[in-house]
Amino acid sequence: MGKLDGRVVIVTGAARGQGEQEARLFAAEGARVVVADVLDDQGEALAKELGALYVHLDVREESGWQAAVAAAQKAYGRIDGLVNNAGILRFNTLLDTPLDEFMQVVQVNQVGCFLGIRTVAPHIADAGGGTIVNTASYTGVTGMAAVGAYAASKHAIVGLTRVAALELARKKIRVNAMCPGAIDTAMSNPALLDPNADVDAESSARGLERMYRKLVPLGRIGRPDEVARLALFLTSEDSSYITGQPFVIDGGWLAGVSVV
Ligand code: NAD
């Protein structure tokens, strides 16, 4: 028996990184997964491998969400869960952040999450209840210099999660948030994606490794499969009495400053 047998779950931003690991784990646990992303080639290849459904979904677009739920309903006849995972990161100090850049981050991270909840929740309610997991961040519960737009959008996701949990509990929908610290994906090491980057991916990874060994009490960067296991917990019956909570998964980074 899988932990998600018979359940239909949409995962946004599922073509790579944490979303990909969530799609893989959910499929292995018996879910019928809807892989949603703007990276069509990668998303389609993953869906094919998993026997899942791929939908092109730009989370900023209301009409895209309508098309995605229509495709999921047509393929599977129900929707039981959503993982709002799609997100982008931009580095800049607040005083140097152009309005366009700030809005770009808010549109994907915050508006995308809002549209996901608003569009998918009625379908989950029709299926008799289910779960929504929103991907916030460590920076959704504390500050970090040079990521002002990102941190603002992730704090907003924690707020949206709490309100959605209150409003949707009577429809038997539980809503929680994940707050990952540094996780080893293209987002934390963009050189992985760009063969022409100034810094090569390996030396950049070594630099990051040194940094996280010092910063993070557990002494390393997190793995996307570790976040996927938290997403599974929050999507399965294992978390049946939990709603409205942000879950930090960060190797102890947020615990405080170590002086020893
Ligand atoms: P990633 O860049 O590998 O994955 C992000 C995915 O989102 C990609 O597949 C991308 O195509 C997709 N995406 C981007 N814009 C989109 C849009 N408009 N519509 C649909 N899909 C879109 O990075 P990741 O680490 O896997 O990020 C997953 C989530 O985790 C994000 O919400 C991110 O903010 C969050 N997060 C990441 C870290 C980290 O250190 N990597 C830490 C905390 C939180």
PDB file of N, CA and C and ligand atoms in Angstrom, residues 12-20 22 36-40 42 56-61 65 84-89 104 107-109 112 134-139 150 153-154 157 178-189 193 212 221-222 224 227 249 253, ligand 1:
ATOM      1  N   THR A  12       3.230  21.893  -8.984  1.00  0.00           N
ATOM      2  CA  THR A  12       3.696  22.937  -9.908  1.00  0.00           C
ATOM      3  C   THR A  12       5.224  23.035  -9.854  1.00  0.00           C
ATOM      4  N   GLY A  13       5.811  23.516 -10.942  1.00  0.00           N
ATOM      5  CA  GLY A  13       7.273  23.607 -11.003  1.00  0.00           C
ATOM      6  C   GLY A  13       7.909  22.237 -10.852  1.00  0.00           C
ATOM      7  N   ALA A  14       7.253  21.219 -11.436  1.00  0.00           N
ATOM      8  CA  ALA A  14       7.670  19.827 -11.173  1.00  0.00           C
ATOM      9  C   ALA A  14       8.663  19.276 -12.192  1.00  0.00           C
ATOM     10  N   ALA A  15       9.091  20.101 -13.143  1.00  0.00           N
ATOM     11  CA  ALA A  15       9.996  19.580 -14.177  1.00  0.00           C
ATOM     12  C   ALA A  15      11.396  19.297 -13.640  1.00  0.00           C
ATOM     13  N   ARG A  16      11.784  19.991 -12.548  1.00  0.00           N
ATOM     14  CA  ARG A  16      13.133  19.776 -11.997  1.00  0.00           C
ATOM     15  C   ARG A  16      13.139  20.119 -10.502  1.00  0.00           C
ATOM     16  N   GLY A  17      14.277  19.891  -9.883  1.00  0.00           N
ATOM     17  CA  GLY A  17      14.485  20.320  -8.492  1.00  0.00           C
ATOM     18  C   GLY A  17      13.559  19.628  -7.505  1.00  0.00           C
ATOM     19  N   GLN A  18      13.100  20.385  -6.531  1.00  0.00           N
ATOM     20  CA  GLN A  18      12.254  19.816  -5.469  1.00  0.00           C
ATOM     21  C   GLN A  18      10.942  19.280  -6.024  1.00  0.00           C
ATOM     22  N   GLY A  19      10.352  20.009  -6.980  1.00  0.00           N
ATOM     23  CA  GLY A  19       9.082  19.572  -7.564  1.00  0.00           C
ATOM     24  C   GLY A  19       9.226  18.223  -8.256  1.00  0.00           C
ATOM     25  N   GLU A  20      10.350  18.050  -8.945  1.00  0.00           N
ATOM     26  CA  GLU A  20      10.594  16.760  -9.617  1.00  0.00           C
ATOM     27  C   GLU A  20      10.649  15.630  -8.583  1.00  0.00           C
ATOM     28  N   GLU A  22       9.329  15.587  -5.659  1.00  0.00           N
ATOM     29  CA  GLU A  22       7.984  15.397  -5.094  1.00  0.00           C
ATOM     30  C   GLU A  22       7.142  14.546  -6.046  1.00  0.00           C
ATOM     31  N   ALA A  36       3.212  19.910 -13.541  1.00  0.00           N
ATOM     32  CA  ALA A  36       2.899  21.199 -14.163  1.00  0.00           C
ATOM     33  C   ALA A  36       4.142  22.082 -14.160  1.00  0.00           C
ATOM     34  N   ASP A  37       4.442  22.701 -15.286  1.00  0.00           N
ATOM     35  CA  ASP A  37       5.635  23.555 -15.347  1.00  0.00           C
ATOM     36  C   ASP A  37       5.597  24.367 -16.639  1.00  0.00           C
ATOM     37  N   VAL A  38       6.567  25.275 -16.770  1.00  0.00           N
ATOM     38  CA  VAL A  38       6.742  25.987 -18.045  1.00  0.00           C
ATOM     39  C   VAL A  38       7.881  25.348 -18.858  1.00  0.00           C
ATOM     40  N   LEU A  39       8.634  24.443 -18.233  1.00  0.00           N
ATOM     41  CA  LEU A  39       9.729  23.745 -18.934  1.00  0.00           C
ATOM     42  C   LEU A  39       9.147  22.484 -19.580  1.00  0.00           C
ATOM     43  N   ASP A  40       8.600  22.656 -20.795  1.00  0.00           N
ATOM     44  CA  ASP A  40       7.804  21.578 -21.394  1.00  0.00           C
ATOM     45  C   ASP A  40       8.614  20.306 -21.672  1.00  0.00           C
ATOM     46  N   GLN A  42      11.403  19.047 -20.314  1.00  0.00           N
ATOM     47  CA  GLN A  42      11.746  18.318 -19.083  1.00  0.00           C
ATOM     48  C   GLN A  42      10.505  17.768 -18.392  1.00  0.00           C
ATOM     49  N   HIS A  56       1.282  22.146 -19.384  1.00  0.00           N
ATOM     50  CA  HIS A  56       2.014  23.409 -19.399  1.00  0.00           C
ATOM     51  C   HIS A  56       1.234  24.372 -18.512  1.00  0.00           C
ATOM     52  N   LEU A  57       1.875  24.862 -17.471  1.00  0.00           N
ATOM     53  CA  LEU A  57       1.190  25.812 -16.577  1.00  0.00           C
ATOM     54  C   LEU A  57       2.154  26.895 -16.142  1.00  0.00           C
ATOM     55  N   ASP A  58       1.860  28.127 -16.572  1.00  0.00           N
ATOM     56  CA  ASP A  58       2.543  29.292 -16.014  1.00  0.00           C
ATOM     57  C   ASP A  58       1.679  29.736 -14.838  1.00  0.00           C
ATOM     58  N   VAL A  59       2.196  29.584 -13.625  1.00  0.00           N
ATOM     59  CA  VAL A  59       1.354  29.786 -12.431  1.00  0.00           C
ATOM     60  C   VAL A  59       0.835  31.215 -12.277  1.00  0.00           C
ATOM     61  N   ARG A  60       1.391  32.139 -13.074  1.00  0.00           N
ATOM     62  CA  ARG A  60       0.916  33.535 -13.003  1.00  0.00           C
ATOM     63  C   ARG A  60      -0.406  33.730 -13.736  1.00  0.00           C
ATOM     64  N   GLU A  61      -0.765  32.745 -14.582  1.00  0.00           N
ATOM     65  CA  GLU A  61      -1.897  32.924 -15.508  1.00  0.00           C
ATOM     66  C   GLU A  61      -3.157  32.232 -15.002  1.00  0.00           C
ATOM     67  N   TRP A  65      -4.333  28.048 -15.092  1.00  0.00           N
ATOM     68  CA  TRP A  65      -4.826  27.224 -13.979  1.00  0.00           C
ATOM     69  C   TRP A  65      -6.134  26.528 -14.353  1.00  0.00           C
ATOM     70  N   ASN A  84       1.964  23.662  -4.297  1.00  0.00           N
ATOM     71  CA  ASN A  84       2.413  24.902  -4.930  1.00  0.00           C
ATOM     72  C   ASN A  84       3.915  25.002  -4.708  1.00  0.00           C
ATOM     73  N   ASN A  85       4.675  24.550  -5.709  1.00  0.00           N
ATOM     74  CA  ASN A  85       6.132  24.485  -5.567  1.00  0.00           C
ATOM     75  C   ASN A  85       6.856  25.490  -6.461  1.00  0.00           C
ATOM     76  N   ALA A  86       6.252  25.869  -7.593  1.00  0.00           N
ATOM     77  CA  ALA A  86       6.938  26.747  -8.553  1.00  0.00           C
ATOM     78  C   ALA A  86       7.413  28.027  -7.858  1.00  0.00           C
ATOM     79  N   GLY A  87       8.623  28.449  -8.185  1.00  0.00           N
ATOM     80  CA  GLY A  87       9.119  29.680  -7.585  1.00  0.00           C
ATOM     81  C   GLY A  87      10.356  30.175  -8.299  1.00  0.00           C
ATOM     82  N   ILE A  88      10.643  31.468  -8.127  1.00  0.00           N
ATOM     83  CA  ILE A  88      11.874  32.045  -8.682  1.00  0.00           C
ATOM     84  C   ILE A  88      12.552  32.889  -7.599  1.00  0.00           C
ATOM     85  N   LEU A  89      13.843  33.084  -7.779  1.00  0.00           N
ATOM     86  CA  LEU A  89      14.665  33.856  -6.825  1.00  0.00           C
ATOM     87  C   LEU A  89      15.441  34.914  -7.596  1.00  0.00           C
ATOM     88  N   GLN A 104       7.926  40.711 -10.667  1.00  0.00           N
ATOM     89  CA  GLN A 104       8.151  39.396 -11.299  1.00  0.00           C
ATOM     90  C   GLN A 104       8.171  38.295 -10.226  1.00  0.00           C
ATOM     91  N   GLN A 107       4.703  37.935  -8.654  1.00  0.00           N
ATOM     92  CA  GLN A 107       3.753  37.282  -9.580  1.00  0.00           C
ATOM     93  C   GLN A 107       3.898  35.763  -9.550  1.00  0.00           C
ATOM     94  N   VAL A 108       5.136  35.275  -9.624  1.00  0.00           N
ATOM     95  CA  VAL A 108       5.333  33.817  -9.661  1.00  0.00           C
ATOM     96  C   VAL A 108       5.086  33.222  -8.269  1.00  0.00           C
ATOM     97  N   ASN A 109       5.785  33.740  -7.270  1.00  0.00           N
ATOM     98  CA  ASN A 109       5.773  33.070  -5.953  1.00  0.00           C
ATOM     99  C   ASN A 109       4.447  33.270  -5.210  1.00  0.00           C
ATOM    100  N   GLY A 112       1.036  33.247  -7.916  1.00  0.00           N
ATOM    101  CA  GLY A 112       0.911  31.864  -8.387  1.00  0.00           C
ATOM    102  C   GLY A 112       0.313  30.970  -7.317  1.00  0.00           C
ATOM    103  N   ASN A 134       2.032  24.504   0.410  1.00  0.00           N
ATOM    104  CA  ASN A 134       2.638  25.665  -0.238  1.00  0.00           C
ATOM    105  C   ASN A 134       4.124  25.720   0.079  1.00  0.00           C
ATOM    106  N   THR A 135       4.937  25.967  -0.931  1.00  0.00           N
ATOM    107  CA  THR A 135       6.377  26.035  -0.693  1.00  0.00           C
ATOM    108  C   THR A 135       6.764  27.474  -0.391  1.00  0.00           C
ATOM    109  N   ALA A 136       6.996  27.754   0.885  1.00  0.00           N
ATOM    110  CA  ALA A 136       7.509  29.064   1.281  1.00  0.00           C
ATOM    111  C   ALA A 136       9.024  28.951   1.309  1.00  0.00           C
ATOM    112  N   SER A 137       9.642  29.284   2.408  1.00  0.00           N
ATOM    113  CA  SER A 137      11.105  29.259   2.500  1.00  0.00           C
ATOM    114  C   SER A 137      11.494  29.595   3.926  1.00  0.00           C
ATOM    115  N   TYR A 138      12.728  29.257   4.254  1.00  0.00           N
ATOM    116  CA  TYR A 138      13.393  29.795   5.452  1.00  0.00           C
ATOM    117  C   TYR A 138      13.191  31.314   5.486  1.00  0.00           C
ATOM    118  N   THR A 139      13.300  31.961   4.319  1.00  0.00           N
ATOM    119  CA  THR A 139      13.137  33.421   4.265  1.00  0.00           C
ATOM    120  C   THR A 139      11.670  33.836   4.342  1.00  0.00           C
ATOM    121  N   TYR A 150      12.029  38.262  -2.766  1.00  0.00           N
ATOM    122  CA  TYR A 150      11.794  36.834  -2.521  1.00  0.00           C
ATOM    123  C   TYR A 150      11.276  36.623  -1.093  1.00  0.00           C
ATOM    124  N   SER A 153       7.737  37.764  -0.681  1.00  0.00           N
ATOM    125  CA  SER A 153       6.763  36.855  -1.308  1.00  0.00           C
ATOM    126  C   SER A 153       6.619  35.571  -0.490  1.00  0.00           C
ATOM    127  N   LYS A 154       7.697  35.114   0.131  1.00  0.00           N
ATOM    128  CA  LYS A 154       7.626  33.874   0.910  1.00  0.00           C
ATOM    129  C   LYS A 154       6.941  34.114   2.259  1.00  0.00           C
ATOM    130  N   ILE A 157       3.377  33.904   1.519  1.00  0.00           N
ATOM    131  CA  ILE A 157       2.886  32.524   1.360  1.00  0.00           C
ATOM    132  C   ILE A 157       2.536  31.918   2.724  1.00  0.00           C
ATOM    133  N   MET A 178       5.800  24.598   3.623  1.00  0.00           N
ATOM    134  CA  MET A 178       7.167  24.112   3.884  1.00  0.00           C
ATOM    135  C   MET A 178       8.104  25.321   3.780  1.00  0.00           C
ATOM    136  N   CYS A 179       9.072  25.371   4.694  1.00  0.00           N
ATOM    137  CA  CYS A 179      10.031  26.476   4.706  1.00  0.00           C
ATOM    138  C   CYS A 179      11.439  25.899   4.614  1.00  0.00           C
ATOM    139  N   PRO A 180      11.875  25.548   3.399  1.00  0.00           N
ATOM    140  CA  PRO A 180      13.212  24.964   3.272  1.00  0.00           C
ATOM    141  C   PRO A 180      14.306  26.014   3.457  1.00  0.00           C
ATOM    142  N   GLY A 181      15.420  25.588   4.060  1.00  0.00           N
ATOM    143  CA  GLY A 181      16.628  26.411   4.085  1.00  0.00           C
ATOM    144  C   GLY A 181      17.314  26.274   2.733  1.00  0.00           C
ATOM    145  N   ALA A 182      18.627  26.099   2.733  1.00  0.00           N
ATOM    146  CA  ALA A 182      19.318  25.955   1.451  1.00  0.00           C
ATOM    147  C   ALA A 182      19.202  24.518   0.958  1.00  0.00           C
ATOM    148  N   ILE A 183      18.690  24.365  -0.261  1.00  0.00           N
ATOM    149  CA  ILE A 183      18.489  23.039  -0.847  1.00  0.00           C
ATOM    150  C   ILE A 183      19.262  22.986  -2.167  1.00  0.00           C
ATOM    151  N   ASP A 184      19.869  21.836  -2.412  1.00  0.00           N
ATOM    152  CA  ASP A 184      20.788  21.692  -3.549  1.00  0.00           C
ATOM    153  C   ASP A 184      20.019  21.516  -4.870  1.00  0.00           C
ATOM    154  N   THR A 185      19.645  22.634  -5.468  1.00  0.00           N
ATOM    155  CA  THR A 185      18.956  22.619  -6.775  1.00  0.00           C
ATOM    156  C   THR A 185      19.551  23.731  -7.631  1.00  0.00           C
ATOM    157  N   ALA A 186      19.002  23.858  -8.832  1.00  0.00           N
ATOM    158  CA  ALA A 186      19.458  24.924  -9.728  1.00  0.00           C
ATOM    159  C   ALA A 186      19.249  26.304  -9.112  1.00  0.00           C
ATOM    160  N   MET A 187      18.245  26.418  -8.230  1.00  0.00           N
ATOM    161  CA  MET A 187      17.994  27.735  -7.627  1.00  0.00           C
ATOM    162  C   MET A 187      19.152  28.174  -6.740  1.00  0.00           C
ATOM    163  N   SER A 188      19.743  27.228  -5.998  1.00  0.00           N
ATOM    164  CA  SER A 188      20.832  27.607  -5.098  1.00  0.00           C
ATOM    165  C   SER A 188      22.182  27.597  -5.811  1.00  0.00           C
ATOM    166  N   ASN A 189      22.249  26.946  -6.978  1.00  0.00           N
ATOM    167  CA  ASN A 189      23.498  26.919  -7.751  1.00  0.00           C
ATOM    168  C   ASN A 189      23.187  27.061  -9.240  1.00  0.00           C
ATOM    169  N   LEU A 193      22.931  25.178 -14.421  1.00  0.00           N
ATOM    170  CA  LEU A 193      22.079  25.266 -15.609  1.00  0.00           C
ATOM    171  C   LEU A 193      22.771  25.902 -16.793  1.00  0.00           C
ATOM    172  N   TYR A 212      27.956  26.348   3.567  1.00  0.00           N
ATOM    173  CA  TYR A 212      26.897  25.726   4.372  1.00  0.00           C
ATOM    174  C   TYR A 212      27.472  24.884   5.511  1.00  0.00           C
ATOM    175  N   ILE A 221      24.270  21.363   2.900  1.00  0.00           N
ATOM    176  CA  ILE A 221      23.076  21.824   2.195  1.00  0.00           C
ATOM    177  C   ILE A 221      22.051  20.674   2.185  1.00  0.00           C
ATOM    178  N   GLY A 222      20.756  21.015   2.108  1.00  0.00           N
ATOM    179  CA  GLY A 222      19.718  19.980   2.072  1.00  0.00           C
ATOM    180  C   GLY A 222      19.561  19.391   0.681  1.00  0.00           C
ATOM    181  N   PRO A 224      16.912  17.825  -2.333  1.00  0.00           N
ATOM    182  CA  PRO A 224      15.499  17.963  -2.720  1.00  0.00           C
ATOM    183  C   PRO A 224      14.644  16.769  -2.304  1.00  0.00           C
ATOM    184  N   VAL A 227      13.150  17.358   1.118  1.00  0.00           N
ATOM    185  CA  VAL A 227      11.955  18.220   1.117  1.00  0.00           C
ATOM    186  C   VAL A 227      10.753  17.437   0.593  1.00  0.00           C
ATOM    187  N   ILE A 249      12.496  23.284   7.317  1.00  0.00           N
ATOM    188  CA  ILE A 249      13.367  22.132   7.024  1.00  0.00           C
ATOM    189  C   ILE A 249      14.688  22.712   6.532  1.00  0.00           C
ATOM    190  N   TRP A 253      19.430  25.677  10.713  1.00  0.00           N
ATOM    191  CA  TRP A 253      19.901  27.044  10.429  1.00  0.00           C
ATOM    192  C   TRP A 253      19.160  28.102  11.251  1.00  0.00           C
TER     193      TRP A 253
HETATM  194  P1  NAD B   1      14.294  25.145  -9.323  1.00  0.00           P
HETATM  195  O1  NAD B   1      14.645  26.447  -9.919  1.00  0.00           O
HETATM  196  O2  NAD B   1      15.080  23.948  -9.690  1.00  0.00           O
HETATM  197  O3  NAD B   1      12.750  24.780  -9.581  1.00  0.00           O
HETATM  198  C1  NAD B   1      11.756  25.752  -9.747  1.00  0.00           C
HETATM  199  C2  NAD B   1      10.747  25.212 -10.746  1.00  0.00           C
HETATM  200  O4  NAD B   1       9.685  26.188 -10.867  1.00  0.00           O
HETATM  201  C3  NAD B   1      11.358  25.038 -12.148  1.00  0.00           C
HETATM  202  O5  NAD B   1      10.985  23.789 -12.698  1.00  0.00           O
HETATM  203  C4  NAD B   1      10.753  26.201 -12.940  1.00  0.00           C
HETATM  204  O6  NAD B   1      10.601  25.947 -14.331  1.00  0.00           O
HETATM  205  C5  NAD B   1       9.400  26.353 -12.247  1.00  0.00           C
HETATM  206  N1  NAD B   1       8.806  27.675 -12.513  1.00  0.00           N
HETATM  207  C6  NAD B   1       9.410  28.888 -12.460  1.00  0.00           C
HETATM  208  N2  NAD B   1       8.546  29.855 -12.836  1.00  0.00           N
HETATM  209  C7  NAD B   1       7.373  29.222 -13.123  1.00  0.00           C
HETATM  210  C8  NAD B   1       6.097  29.669 -13.558  1.00  0.00           C
HETATM  211  N3  NAD B   1       5.860  30.985 -13.795  1.00  0.00           N
HETATM  212  N4  NAD B   1       5.118  28.762 -13.736  1.00  0.00           N
HETATM  213  C9  NAD B   1       5.354  27.435 -13.524  1.00  0.00           C
HETATM  214  N5  NAD B   1       6.531  26.944 -13.133  1.00  0.00           N
HETATM  215  C10 NAD B   1       7.537  27.839 -12.926  1.00  0.00           C
HETATM  216  O7  NAD B   1      14.387  25.396  -7.728  1.00  0.00           O
HETATM  217  P2  NAD B   1      13.831  24.556  -6.480  1.00  0.00           P
HETATM  218  O8  NAD B   1      14.809  24.704  -5.398  1.00  0.00           O
HETATM  219  O9  NAD B   1      13.411  23.215  -6.870  1.00  0.00           O
HETATM  220  O10 NAD B   1      12.552  25.440  -6.076  1.00  0.00           O
HETATM  221  C11 NAD B   1      11.310  24.872  -5.703  1.00  0.00           C
HETATM  222  C12 NAD B   1      10.641  25.751  -4.666  1.00  0.00           C
HETATM  223  O11 NAD B   1      11.398  25.726  -3.449  1.00  0.00           O
HETATM  224  C13 NAD B   1      10.531  27.238  -5.040  1.00  0.00           C
HETATM  225  O12 NAD B   1       9.278  27.743  -4.625  1.00  0.00           O
HETATM  226  C14 NAD B   1      11.642  27.878  -4.237  1.00  0.00           C
HETATM  227  O13 NAD B   1      11.402  29.242  -4.000  1.00  0.00           O
HETATM  228  C15 NAD B   1      11.602  27.049  -2.996  1.00  0.00           C
HETATM  229  N6  NAD B   1      12.822  27.086  -2.181  1.00  0.00           N
HETATM  230  C16 NAD B   1      14.030  26.727  -2.696  1.00  0.00           C
HETATM  231  C17 NAD B   1      15.170  26.742  -1.886  1.00  0.00           C
HETATM  232  C18 NAD B   1      16.536  26.331  -2.395  1.00  0.00           C
HETATM  233  O14 NAD B   1      17.525  26.583  -1.704  1.00  0.00           O
HETATM  234  N7  NAD B   1      16.653  25.694  -3.538  1.00  0.00           N
HETATM  235  C19 NAD B   1      15.049  27.150  -0.554  1.00  0.00           C
HETATM  236  C20 NAD B   1      13.799  27.513  -0.057  1.00  0.00           C
HETATM  237  C21 NAD B   1      12.684  27.477  -0.876  1.00  0.00           C
END
